[in-house]
XYZ file of N, CA, C and O in Angstrom:
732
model
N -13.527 32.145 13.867
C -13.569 31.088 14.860
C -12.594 29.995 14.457
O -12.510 29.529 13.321
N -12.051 29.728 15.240
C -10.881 28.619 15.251
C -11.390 27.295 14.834
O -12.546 27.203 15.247
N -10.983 26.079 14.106
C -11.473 25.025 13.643
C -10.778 24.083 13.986
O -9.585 24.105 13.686
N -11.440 22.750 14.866
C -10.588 22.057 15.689
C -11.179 20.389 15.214
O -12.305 20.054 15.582
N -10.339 19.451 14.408
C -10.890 18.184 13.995
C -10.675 17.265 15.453
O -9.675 17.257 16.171
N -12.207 16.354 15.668
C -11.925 15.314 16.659
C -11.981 14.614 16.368
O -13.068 14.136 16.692
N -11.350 13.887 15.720
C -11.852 12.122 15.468
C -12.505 12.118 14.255
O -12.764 13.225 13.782
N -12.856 11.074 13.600
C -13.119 11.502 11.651
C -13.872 12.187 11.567
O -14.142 12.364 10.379
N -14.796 13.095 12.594
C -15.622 13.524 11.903
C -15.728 15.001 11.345
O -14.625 15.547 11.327
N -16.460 15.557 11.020
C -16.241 17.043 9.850
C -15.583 18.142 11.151
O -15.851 18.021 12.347
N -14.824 19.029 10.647
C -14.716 19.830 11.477
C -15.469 20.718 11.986
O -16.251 21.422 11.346
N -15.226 20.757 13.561
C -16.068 21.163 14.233
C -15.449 22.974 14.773
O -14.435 23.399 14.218
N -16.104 23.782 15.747
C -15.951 25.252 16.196
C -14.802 24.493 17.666
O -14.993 23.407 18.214
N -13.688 25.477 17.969
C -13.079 25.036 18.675
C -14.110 25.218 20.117
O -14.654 26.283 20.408
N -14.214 24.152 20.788
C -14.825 23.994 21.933
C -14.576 24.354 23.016
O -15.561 24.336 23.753
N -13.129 24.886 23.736
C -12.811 25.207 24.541
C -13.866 26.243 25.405
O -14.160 25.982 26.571
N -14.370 27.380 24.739
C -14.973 28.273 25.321
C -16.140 27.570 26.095
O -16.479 28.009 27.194
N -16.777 26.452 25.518
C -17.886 25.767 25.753
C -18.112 25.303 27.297
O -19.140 25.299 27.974
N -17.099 25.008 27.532
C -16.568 24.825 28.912
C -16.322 25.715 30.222
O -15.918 25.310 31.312
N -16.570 26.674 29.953
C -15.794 27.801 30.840
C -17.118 27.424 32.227
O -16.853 26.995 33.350
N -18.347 27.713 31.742
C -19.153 27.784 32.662
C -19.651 26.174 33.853
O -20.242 26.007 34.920
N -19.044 25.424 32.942
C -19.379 24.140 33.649
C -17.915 24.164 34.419
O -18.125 23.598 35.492
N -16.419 24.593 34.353
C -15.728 24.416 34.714
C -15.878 25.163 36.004
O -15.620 24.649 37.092
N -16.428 26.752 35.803
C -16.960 27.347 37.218
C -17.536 27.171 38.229
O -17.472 27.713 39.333
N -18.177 26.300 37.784
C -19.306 25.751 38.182
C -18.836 24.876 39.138
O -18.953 24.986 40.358
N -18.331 24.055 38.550
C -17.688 22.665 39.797
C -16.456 23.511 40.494
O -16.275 23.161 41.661
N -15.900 24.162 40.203
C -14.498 24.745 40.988
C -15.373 25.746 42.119
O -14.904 26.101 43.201
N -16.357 26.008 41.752
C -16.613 27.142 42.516
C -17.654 26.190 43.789
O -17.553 26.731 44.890
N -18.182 25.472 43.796
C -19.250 24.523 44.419
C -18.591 23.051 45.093
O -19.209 22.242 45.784
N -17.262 22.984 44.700
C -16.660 22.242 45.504
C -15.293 22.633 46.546
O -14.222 23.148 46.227
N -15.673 22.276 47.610
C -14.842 23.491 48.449
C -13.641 22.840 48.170
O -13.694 21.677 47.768
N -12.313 23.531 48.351
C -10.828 23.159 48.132
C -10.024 22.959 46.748
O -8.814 22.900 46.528
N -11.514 22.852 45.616
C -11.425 22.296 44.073
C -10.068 23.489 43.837
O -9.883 24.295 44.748
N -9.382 23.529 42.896
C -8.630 24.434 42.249
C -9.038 25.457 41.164
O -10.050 25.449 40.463
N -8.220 26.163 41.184
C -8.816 27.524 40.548
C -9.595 26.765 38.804
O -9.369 25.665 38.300
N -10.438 27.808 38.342
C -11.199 26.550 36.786
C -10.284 27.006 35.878
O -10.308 26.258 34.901
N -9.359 28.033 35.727
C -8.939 28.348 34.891
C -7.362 27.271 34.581
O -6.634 27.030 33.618
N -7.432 26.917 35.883
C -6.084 25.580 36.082
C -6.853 24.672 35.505
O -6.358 23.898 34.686
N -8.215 24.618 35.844
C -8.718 22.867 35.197
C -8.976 23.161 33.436
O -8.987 22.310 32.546
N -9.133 24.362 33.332
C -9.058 24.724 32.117
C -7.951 24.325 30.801
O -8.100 24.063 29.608
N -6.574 24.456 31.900
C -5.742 23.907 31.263
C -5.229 22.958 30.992
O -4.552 22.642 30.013
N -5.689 22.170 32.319
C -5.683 20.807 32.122
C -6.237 19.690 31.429
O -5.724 18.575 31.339
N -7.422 20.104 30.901
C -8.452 20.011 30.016
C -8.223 19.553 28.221
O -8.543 18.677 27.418
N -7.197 21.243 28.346
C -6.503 20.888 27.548
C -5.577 20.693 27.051
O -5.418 20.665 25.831
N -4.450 20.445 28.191
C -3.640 19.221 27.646
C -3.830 17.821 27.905
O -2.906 17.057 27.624
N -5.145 17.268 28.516
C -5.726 16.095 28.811
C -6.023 15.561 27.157
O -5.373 14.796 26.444
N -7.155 16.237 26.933
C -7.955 16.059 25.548
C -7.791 16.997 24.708
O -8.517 16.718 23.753
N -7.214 18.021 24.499
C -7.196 18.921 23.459
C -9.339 19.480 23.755
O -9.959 20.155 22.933
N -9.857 19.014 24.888
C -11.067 19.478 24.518
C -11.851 18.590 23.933
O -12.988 19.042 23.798
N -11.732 17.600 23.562
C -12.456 16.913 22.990
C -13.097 15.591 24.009
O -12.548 14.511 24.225
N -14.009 15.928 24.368
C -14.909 15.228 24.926
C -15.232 13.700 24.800
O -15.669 12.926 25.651
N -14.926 13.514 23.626
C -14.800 12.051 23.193
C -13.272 11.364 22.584
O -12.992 10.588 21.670
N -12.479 12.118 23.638
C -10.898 11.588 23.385
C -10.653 10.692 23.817
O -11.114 10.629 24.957
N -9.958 9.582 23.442
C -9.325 8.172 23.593
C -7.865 8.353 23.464
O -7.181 8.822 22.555
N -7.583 7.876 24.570
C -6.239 7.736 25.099
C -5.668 6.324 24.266
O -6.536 5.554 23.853
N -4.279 5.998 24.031
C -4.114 4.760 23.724
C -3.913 3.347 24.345
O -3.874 2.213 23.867
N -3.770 4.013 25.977
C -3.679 3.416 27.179
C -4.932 2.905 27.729
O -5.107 2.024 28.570
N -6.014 3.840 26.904
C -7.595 3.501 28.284
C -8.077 4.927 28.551
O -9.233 5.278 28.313
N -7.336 5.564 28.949
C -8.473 7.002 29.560
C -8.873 7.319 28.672
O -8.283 7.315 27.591
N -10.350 7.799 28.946
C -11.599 8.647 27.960
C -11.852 9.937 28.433
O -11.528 10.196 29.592
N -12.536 11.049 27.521
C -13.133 11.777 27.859
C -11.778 13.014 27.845
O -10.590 13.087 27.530
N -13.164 14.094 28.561
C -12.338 15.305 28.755
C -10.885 15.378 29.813
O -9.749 15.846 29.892
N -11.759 14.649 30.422
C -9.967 14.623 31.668
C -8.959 13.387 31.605
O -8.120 13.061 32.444
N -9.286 12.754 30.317
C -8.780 10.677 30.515
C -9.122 10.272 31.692
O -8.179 10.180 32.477
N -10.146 9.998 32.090
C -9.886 9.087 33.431
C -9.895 7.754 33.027
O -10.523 7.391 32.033
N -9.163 6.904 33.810
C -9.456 5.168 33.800
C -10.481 4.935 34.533
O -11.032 5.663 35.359
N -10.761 3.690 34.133
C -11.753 2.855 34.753
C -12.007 3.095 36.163
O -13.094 3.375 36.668
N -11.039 2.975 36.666
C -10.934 2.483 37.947
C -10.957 4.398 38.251
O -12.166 4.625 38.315
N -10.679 4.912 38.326
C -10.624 6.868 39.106
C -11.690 6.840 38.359
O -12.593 7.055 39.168
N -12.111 6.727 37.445
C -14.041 7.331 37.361
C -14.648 6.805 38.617
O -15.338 7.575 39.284
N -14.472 5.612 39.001
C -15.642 4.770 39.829
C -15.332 5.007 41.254
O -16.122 4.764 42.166
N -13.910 5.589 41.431
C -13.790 6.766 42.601
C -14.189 7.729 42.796
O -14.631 7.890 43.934
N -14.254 8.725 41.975
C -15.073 10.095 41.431
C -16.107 9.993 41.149
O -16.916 10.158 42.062
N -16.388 9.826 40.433
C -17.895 9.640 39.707
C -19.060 8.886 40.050
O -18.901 7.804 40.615
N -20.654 9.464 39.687
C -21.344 8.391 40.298
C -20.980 6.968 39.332
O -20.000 6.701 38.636
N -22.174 6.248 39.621
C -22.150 4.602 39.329
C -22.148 4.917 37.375
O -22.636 5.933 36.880
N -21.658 4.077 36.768
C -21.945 3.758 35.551
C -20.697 4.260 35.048
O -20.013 4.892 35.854
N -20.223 4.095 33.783
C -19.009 4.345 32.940
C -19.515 5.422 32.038
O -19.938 5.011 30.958
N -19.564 6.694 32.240
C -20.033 7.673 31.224
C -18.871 8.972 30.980
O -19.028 10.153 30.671
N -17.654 8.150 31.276
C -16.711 9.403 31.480
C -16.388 10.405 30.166
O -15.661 11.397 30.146
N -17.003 9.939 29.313
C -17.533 10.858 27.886
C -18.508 12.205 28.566
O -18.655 13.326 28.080
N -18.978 11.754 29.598
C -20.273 12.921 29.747
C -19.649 14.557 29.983
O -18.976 14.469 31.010
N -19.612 15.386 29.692
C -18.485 16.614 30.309
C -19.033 17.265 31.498
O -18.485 18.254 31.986
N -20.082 16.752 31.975
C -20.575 17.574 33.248
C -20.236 16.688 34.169
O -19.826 17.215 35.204
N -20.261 15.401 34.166
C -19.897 14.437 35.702
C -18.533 14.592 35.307
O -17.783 14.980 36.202
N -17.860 14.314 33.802
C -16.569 14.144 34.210
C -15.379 15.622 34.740
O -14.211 15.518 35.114
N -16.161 16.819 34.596
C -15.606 18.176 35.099
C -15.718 17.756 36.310
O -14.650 17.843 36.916
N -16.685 17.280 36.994
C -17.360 17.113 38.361
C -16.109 16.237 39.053
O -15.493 16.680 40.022
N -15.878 15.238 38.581
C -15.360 14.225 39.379
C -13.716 14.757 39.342
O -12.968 14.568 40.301
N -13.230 15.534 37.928
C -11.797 15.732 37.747
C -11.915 17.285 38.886
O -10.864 17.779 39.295
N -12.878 17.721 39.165
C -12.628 18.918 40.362
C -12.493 17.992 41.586
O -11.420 17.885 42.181
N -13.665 17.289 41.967
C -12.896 16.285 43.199
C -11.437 15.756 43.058
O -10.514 16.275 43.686
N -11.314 15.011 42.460
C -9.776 14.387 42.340
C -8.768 15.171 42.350
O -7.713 14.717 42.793
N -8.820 16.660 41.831
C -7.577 17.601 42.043
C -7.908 18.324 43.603
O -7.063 18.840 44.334
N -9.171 18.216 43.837
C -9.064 18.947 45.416
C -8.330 18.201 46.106
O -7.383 18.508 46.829
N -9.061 16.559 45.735
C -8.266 15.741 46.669
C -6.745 15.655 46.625
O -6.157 15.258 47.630
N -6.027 16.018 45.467
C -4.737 15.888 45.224
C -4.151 17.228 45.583
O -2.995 17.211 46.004
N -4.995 18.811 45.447
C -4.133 19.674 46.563
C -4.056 19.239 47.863
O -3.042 19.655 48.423
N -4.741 18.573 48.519
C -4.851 18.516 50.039
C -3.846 17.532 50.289
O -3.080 17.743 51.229
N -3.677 16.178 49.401
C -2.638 15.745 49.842
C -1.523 16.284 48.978
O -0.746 15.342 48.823
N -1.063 17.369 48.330
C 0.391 17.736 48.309
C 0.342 18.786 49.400
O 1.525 19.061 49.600
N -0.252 19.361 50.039
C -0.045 20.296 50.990
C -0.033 19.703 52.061
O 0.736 20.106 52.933
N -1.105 18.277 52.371
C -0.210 17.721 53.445
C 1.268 17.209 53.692
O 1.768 16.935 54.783
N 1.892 17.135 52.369
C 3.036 16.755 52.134
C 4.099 17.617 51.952
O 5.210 17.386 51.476
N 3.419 19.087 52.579
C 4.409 20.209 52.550
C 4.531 21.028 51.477
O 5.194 22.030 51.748
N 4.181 20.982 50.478
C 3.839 21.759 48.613
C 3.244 22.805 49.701
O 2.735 22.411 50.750
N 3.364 24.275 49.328
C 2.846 25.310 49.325
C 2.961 26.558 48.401
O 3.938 26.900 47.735
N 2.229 26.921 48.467
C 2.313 28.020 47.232
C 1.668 27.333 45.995
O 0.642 26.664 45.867
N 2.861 27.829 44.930
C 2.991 27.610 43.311
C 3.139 25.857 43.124
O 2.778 25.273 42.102
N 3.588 25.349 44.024
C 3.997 24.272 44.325
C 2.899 23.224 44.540
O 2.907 21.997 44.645
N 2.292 23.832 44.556
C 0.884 22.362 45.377
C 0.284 22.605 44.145
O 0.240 21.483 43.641
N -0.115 23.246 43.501
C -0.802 22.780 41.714
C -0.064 21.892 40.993
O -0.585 20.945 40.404
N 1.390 22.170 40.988
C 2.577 21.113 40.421
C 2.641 19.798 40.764
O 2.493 18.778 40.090
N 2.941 20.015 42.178
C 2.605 18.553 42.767
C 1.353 17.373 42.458
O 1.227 16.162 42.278
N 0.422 18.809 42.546
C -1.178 17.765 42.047
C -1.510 17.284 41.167
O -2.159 16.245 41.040
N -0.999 18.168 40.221
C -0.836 17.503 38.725
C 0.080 16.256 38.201
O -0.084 15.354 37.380
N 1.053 16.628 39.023
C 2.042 15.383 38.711
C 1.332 14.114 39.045
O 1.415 13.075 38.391
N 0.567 14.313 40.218
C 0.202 13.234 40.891
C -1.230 12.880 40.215
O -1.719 11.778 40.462
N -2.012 13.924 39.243
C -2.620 13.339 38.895
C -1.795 12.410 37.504
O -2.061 11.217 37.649
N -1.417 12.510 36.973
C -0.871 12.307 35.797
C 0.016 10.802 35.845
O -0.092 9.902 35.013
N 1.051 10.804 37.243
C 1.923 9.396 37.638
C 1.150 8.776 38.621
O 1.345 7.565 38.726
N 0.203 9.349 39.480
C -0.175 8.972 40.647
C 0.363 9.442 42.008
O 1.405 10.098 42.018
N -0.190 9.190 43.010
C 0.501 10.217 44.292
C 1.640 8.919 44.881
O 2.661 9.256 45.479
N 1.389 7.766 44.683
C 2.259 7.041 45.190
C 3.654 6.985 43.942
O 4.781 6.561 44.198
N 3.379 7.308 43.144
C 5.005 7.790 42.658
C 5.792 8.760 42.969
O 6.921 8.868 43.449
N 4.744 9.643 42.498
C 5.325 11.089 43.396
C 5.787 11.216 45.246
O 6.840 11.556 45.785
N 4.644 10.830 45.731
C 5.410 10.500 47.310
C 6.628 9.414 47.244
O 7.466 9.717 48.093
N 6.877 8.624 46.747
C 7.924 8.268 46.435
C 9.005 8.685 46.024
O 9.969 8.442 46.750
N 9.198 9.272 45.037
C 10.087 10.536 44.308
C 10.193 11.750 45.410
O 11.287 12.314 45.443
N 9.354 12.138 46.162
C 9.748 12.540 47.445
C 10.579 12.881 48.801
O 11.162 13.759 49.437
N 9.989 10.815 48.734
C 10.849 10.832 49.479
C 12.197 10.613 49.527
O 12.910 11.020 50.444
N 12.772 9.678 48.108
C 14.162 10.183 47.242
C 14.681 10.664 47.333
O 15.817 10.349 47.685
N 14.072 12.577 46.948
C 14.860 13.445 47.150
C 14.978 13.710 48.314
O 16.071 14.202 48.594
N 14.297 13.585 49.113
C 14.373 13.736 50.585
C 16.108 13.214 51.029
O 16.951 14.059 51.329
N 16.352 12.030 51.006
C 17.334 10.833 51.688
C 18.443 11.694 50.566
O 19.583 11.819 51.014
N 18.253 12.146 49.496
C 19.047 12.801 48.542
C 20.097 14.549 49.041
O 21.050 15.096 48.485
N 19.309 14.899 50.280
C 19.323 16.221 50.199
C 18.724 17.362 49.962
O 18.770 18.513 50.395
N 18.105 16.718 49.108
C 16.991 18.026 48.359
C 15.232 17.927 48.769
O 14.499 17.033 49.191
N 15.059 19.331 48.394
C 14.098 19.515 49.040
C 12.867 18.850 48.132
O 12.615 19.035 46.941
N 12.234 18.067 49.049
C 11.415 17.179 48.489
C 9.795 17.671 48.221
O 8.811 17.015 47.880
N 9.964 19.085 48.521
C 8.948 19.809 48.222
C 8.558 21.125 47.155
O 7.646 21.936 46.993
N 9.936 20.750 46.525
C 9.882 21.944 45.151
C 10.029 20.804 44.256
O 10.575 19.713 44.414
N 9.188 21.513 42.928
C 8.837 20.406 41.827
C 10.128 20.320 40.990
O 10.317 19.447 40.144
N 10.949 21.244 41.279
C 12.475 21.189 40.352
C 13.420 19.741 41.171
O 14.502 19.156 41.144
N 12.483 19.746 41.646
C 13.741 18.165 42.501
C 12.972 16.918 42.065
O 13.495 15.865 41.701
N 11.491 17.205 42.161
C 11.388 15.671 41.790
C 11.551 14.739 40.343
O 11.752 13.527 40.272
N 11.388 15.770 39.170
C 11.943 14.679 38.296
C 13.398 13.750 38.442
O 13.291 12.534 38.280
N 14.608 14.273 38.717
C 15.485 13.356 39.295
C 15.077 12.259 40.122
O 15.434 11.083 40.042
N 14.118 12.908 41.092
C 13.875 11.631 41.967
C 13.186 10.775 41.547
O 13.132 9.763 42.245
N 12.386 10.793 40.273
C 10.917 10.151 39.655
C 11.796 8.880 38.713
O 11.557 7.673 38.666
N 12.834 9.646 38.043
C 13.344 9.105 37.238
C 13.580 7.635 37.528
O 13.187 6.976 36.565
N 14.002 6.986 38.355
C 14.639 5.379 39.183
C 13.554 5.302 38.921
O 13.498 4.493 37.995
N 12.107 5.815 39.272
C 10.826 4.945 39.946
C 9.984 4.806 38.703
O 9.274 3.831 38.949
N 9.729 5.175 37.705
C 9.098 5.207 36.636
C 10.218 5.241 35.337
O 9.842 4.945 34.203
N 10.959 5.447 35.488
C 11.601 5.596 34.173
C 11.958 7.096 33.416
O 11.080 7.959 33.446
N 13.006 7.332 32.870
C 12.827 8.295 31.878
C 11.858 8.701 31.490
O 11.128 9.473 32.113
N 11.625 8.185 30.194
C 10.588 8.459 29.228
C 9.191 9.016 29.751
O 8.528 9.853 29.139
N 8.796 8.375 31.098
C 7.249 8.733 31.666
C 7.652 9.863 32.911
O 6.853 10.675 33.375
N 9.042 9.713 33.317
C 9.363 11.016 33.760
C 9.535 12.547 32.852
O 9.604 13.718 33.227
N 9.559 12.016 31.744
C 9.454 13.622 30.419
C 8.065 13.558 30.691
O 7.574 14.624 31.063
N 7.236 12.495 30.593
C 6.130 12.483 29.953
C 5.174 13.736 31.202
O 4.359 14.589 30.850
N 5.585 13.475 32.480
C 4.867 13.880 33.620
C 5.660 15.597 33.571
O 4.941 16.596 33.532
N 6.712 15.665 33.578
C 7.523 17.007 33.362
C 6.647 17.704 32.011
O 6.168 18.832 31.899
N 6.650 17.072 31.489
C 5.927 17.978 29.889
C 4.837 18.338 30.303
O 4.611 19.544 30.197
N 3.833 17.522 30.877
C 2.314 17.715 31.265
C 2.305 18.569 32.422
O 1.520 19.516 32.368
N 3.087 18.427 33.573
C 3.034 20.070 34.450
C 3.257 21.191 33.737
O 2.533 22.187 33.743
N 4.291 21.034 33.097
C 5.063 22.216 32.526
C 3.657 23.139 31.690
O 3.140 24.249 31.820
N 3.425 21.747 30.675
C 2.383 22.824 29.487
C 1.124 23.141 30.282
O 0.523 24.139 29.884
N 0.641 22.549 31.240
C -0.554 23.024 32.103
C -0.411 24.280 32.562
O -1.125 25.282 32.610
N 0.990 23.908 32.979
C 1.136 26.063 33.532
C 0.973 27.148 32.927
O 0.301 28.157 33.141
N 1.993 26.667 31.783
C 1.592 27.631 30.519
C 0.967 27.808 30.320
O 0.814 29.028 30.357
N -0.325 26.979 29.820
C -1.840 27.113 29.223
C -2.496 28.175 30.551
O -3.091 29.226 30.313
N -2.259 27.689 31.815
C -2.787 28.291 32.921
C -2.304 29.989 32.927
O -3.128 30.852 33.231
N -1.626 30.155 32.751
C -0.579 31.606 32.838
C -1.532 32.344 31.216
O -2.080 33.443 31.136
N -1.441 31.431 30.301
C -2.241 32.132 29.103
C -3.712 32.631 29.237
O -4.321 33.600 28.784
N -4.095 31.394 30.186
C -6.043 32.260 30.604
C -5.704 32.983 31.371
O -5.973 34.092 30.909
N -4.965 33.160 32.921
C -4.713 34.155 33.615
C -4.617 35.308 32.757
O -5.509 36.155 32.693
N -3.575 35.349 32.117
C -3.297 36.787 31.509
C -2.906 36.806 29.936
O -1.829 37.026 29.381
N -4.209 36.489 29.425
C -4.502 36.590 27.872
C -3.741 37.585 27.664
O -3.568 38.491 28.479
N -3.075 37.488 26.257
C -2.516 38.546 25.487
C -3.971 39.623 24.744
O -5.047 39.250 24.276
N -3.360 41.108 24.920
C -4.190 41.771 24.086
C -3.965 42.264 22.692
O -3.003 42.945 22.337
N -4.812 41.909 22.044
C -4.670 42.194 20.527
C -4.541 43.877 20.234
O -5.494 44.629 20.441
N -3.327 44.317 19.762
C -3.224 45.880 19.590
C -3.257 45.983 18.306
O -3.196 47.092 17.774
């Protein structure tokens, strides 16, 4: 079993697996939610899994949420440590974020990218960066155009930062899809 340190305390069994069924759970019971094996990955490149992760910015928990998107999602109180409301509320918030990249034309492979981005910068950057590439020429609905366009509106640096975090989500996503077999 894999050994995964969170925070000072002794090392713990890697937790990931721990999750699988609560992640089903909300993906499967909230209509539009995204596939669990995507929130799976997101999970962990959010927190590495760790349930009691601290961001240096503010977000907590398994998915970082801030203050302010828990109390959109979530019921009343600040418990975004909890891993069952906060799976709960990070399946709402990505349903809500496929529906608006597909209202915004994302289809396919494309509307997980989009959603993520948008969870990660927000949808008003990304619709912004959008519409950029839009006035630019390019198609403002494949995710290979919008970092250029993101770049003016956020900056470099948080434009890698949002490019890195789609990117490794996929990966991680593509790795539960189709685990390697041990020969």
């Amino acid at each position: 079993m894999k050994i995964v340190r969170i925070g000072p305390q002794d090392a713990l069994p890697d937790l990931a697996p721990c999750f699988d069924g609560i992640l089903q759970f909300w993906c499967a019971n909230i209509p539009g939610a995204p596939p669990w094996k995507l929130m799976k990955a997101q999970a962990r490149q959010e927190s590495a899994f760790n349930p009691v992760a601290v961001s240096p910015t503010g977000p907590l928990g398994l998915f970082q949420f801030t203050k302010l998107t828990w109390a959109q999602y979530s019921q009343p109180g600040d418990d975004r440590r909890d891993v069952y409301r906060a799976t709960g509320a990070a399946a709402k918030m990505m349903r809500d974020l496929y529906a608006w990249a597909q209202k915004h034309g994302a289809a396919g492979d494309q509307v997980p990218r989009f959603a993520l981005g948008a969870y990660n910068q927000g949808m008003g950057n990304i619709g912004k960066a959008m519409q950029w590439a839009a006035t630019q020429g390019a198609s403002p609905t494949e995710w290979g155009n919008i970092p250029q366009a993101l770049s003016p509106i956020i900056g470099p640096s948080r434009t890698a930062e949002v490019v890195n975090y789609v990117n490794q989500i996929m990966v991680f996503w593509n790795e539960y899809e189709n685990p390697a077999v041990d020969v």
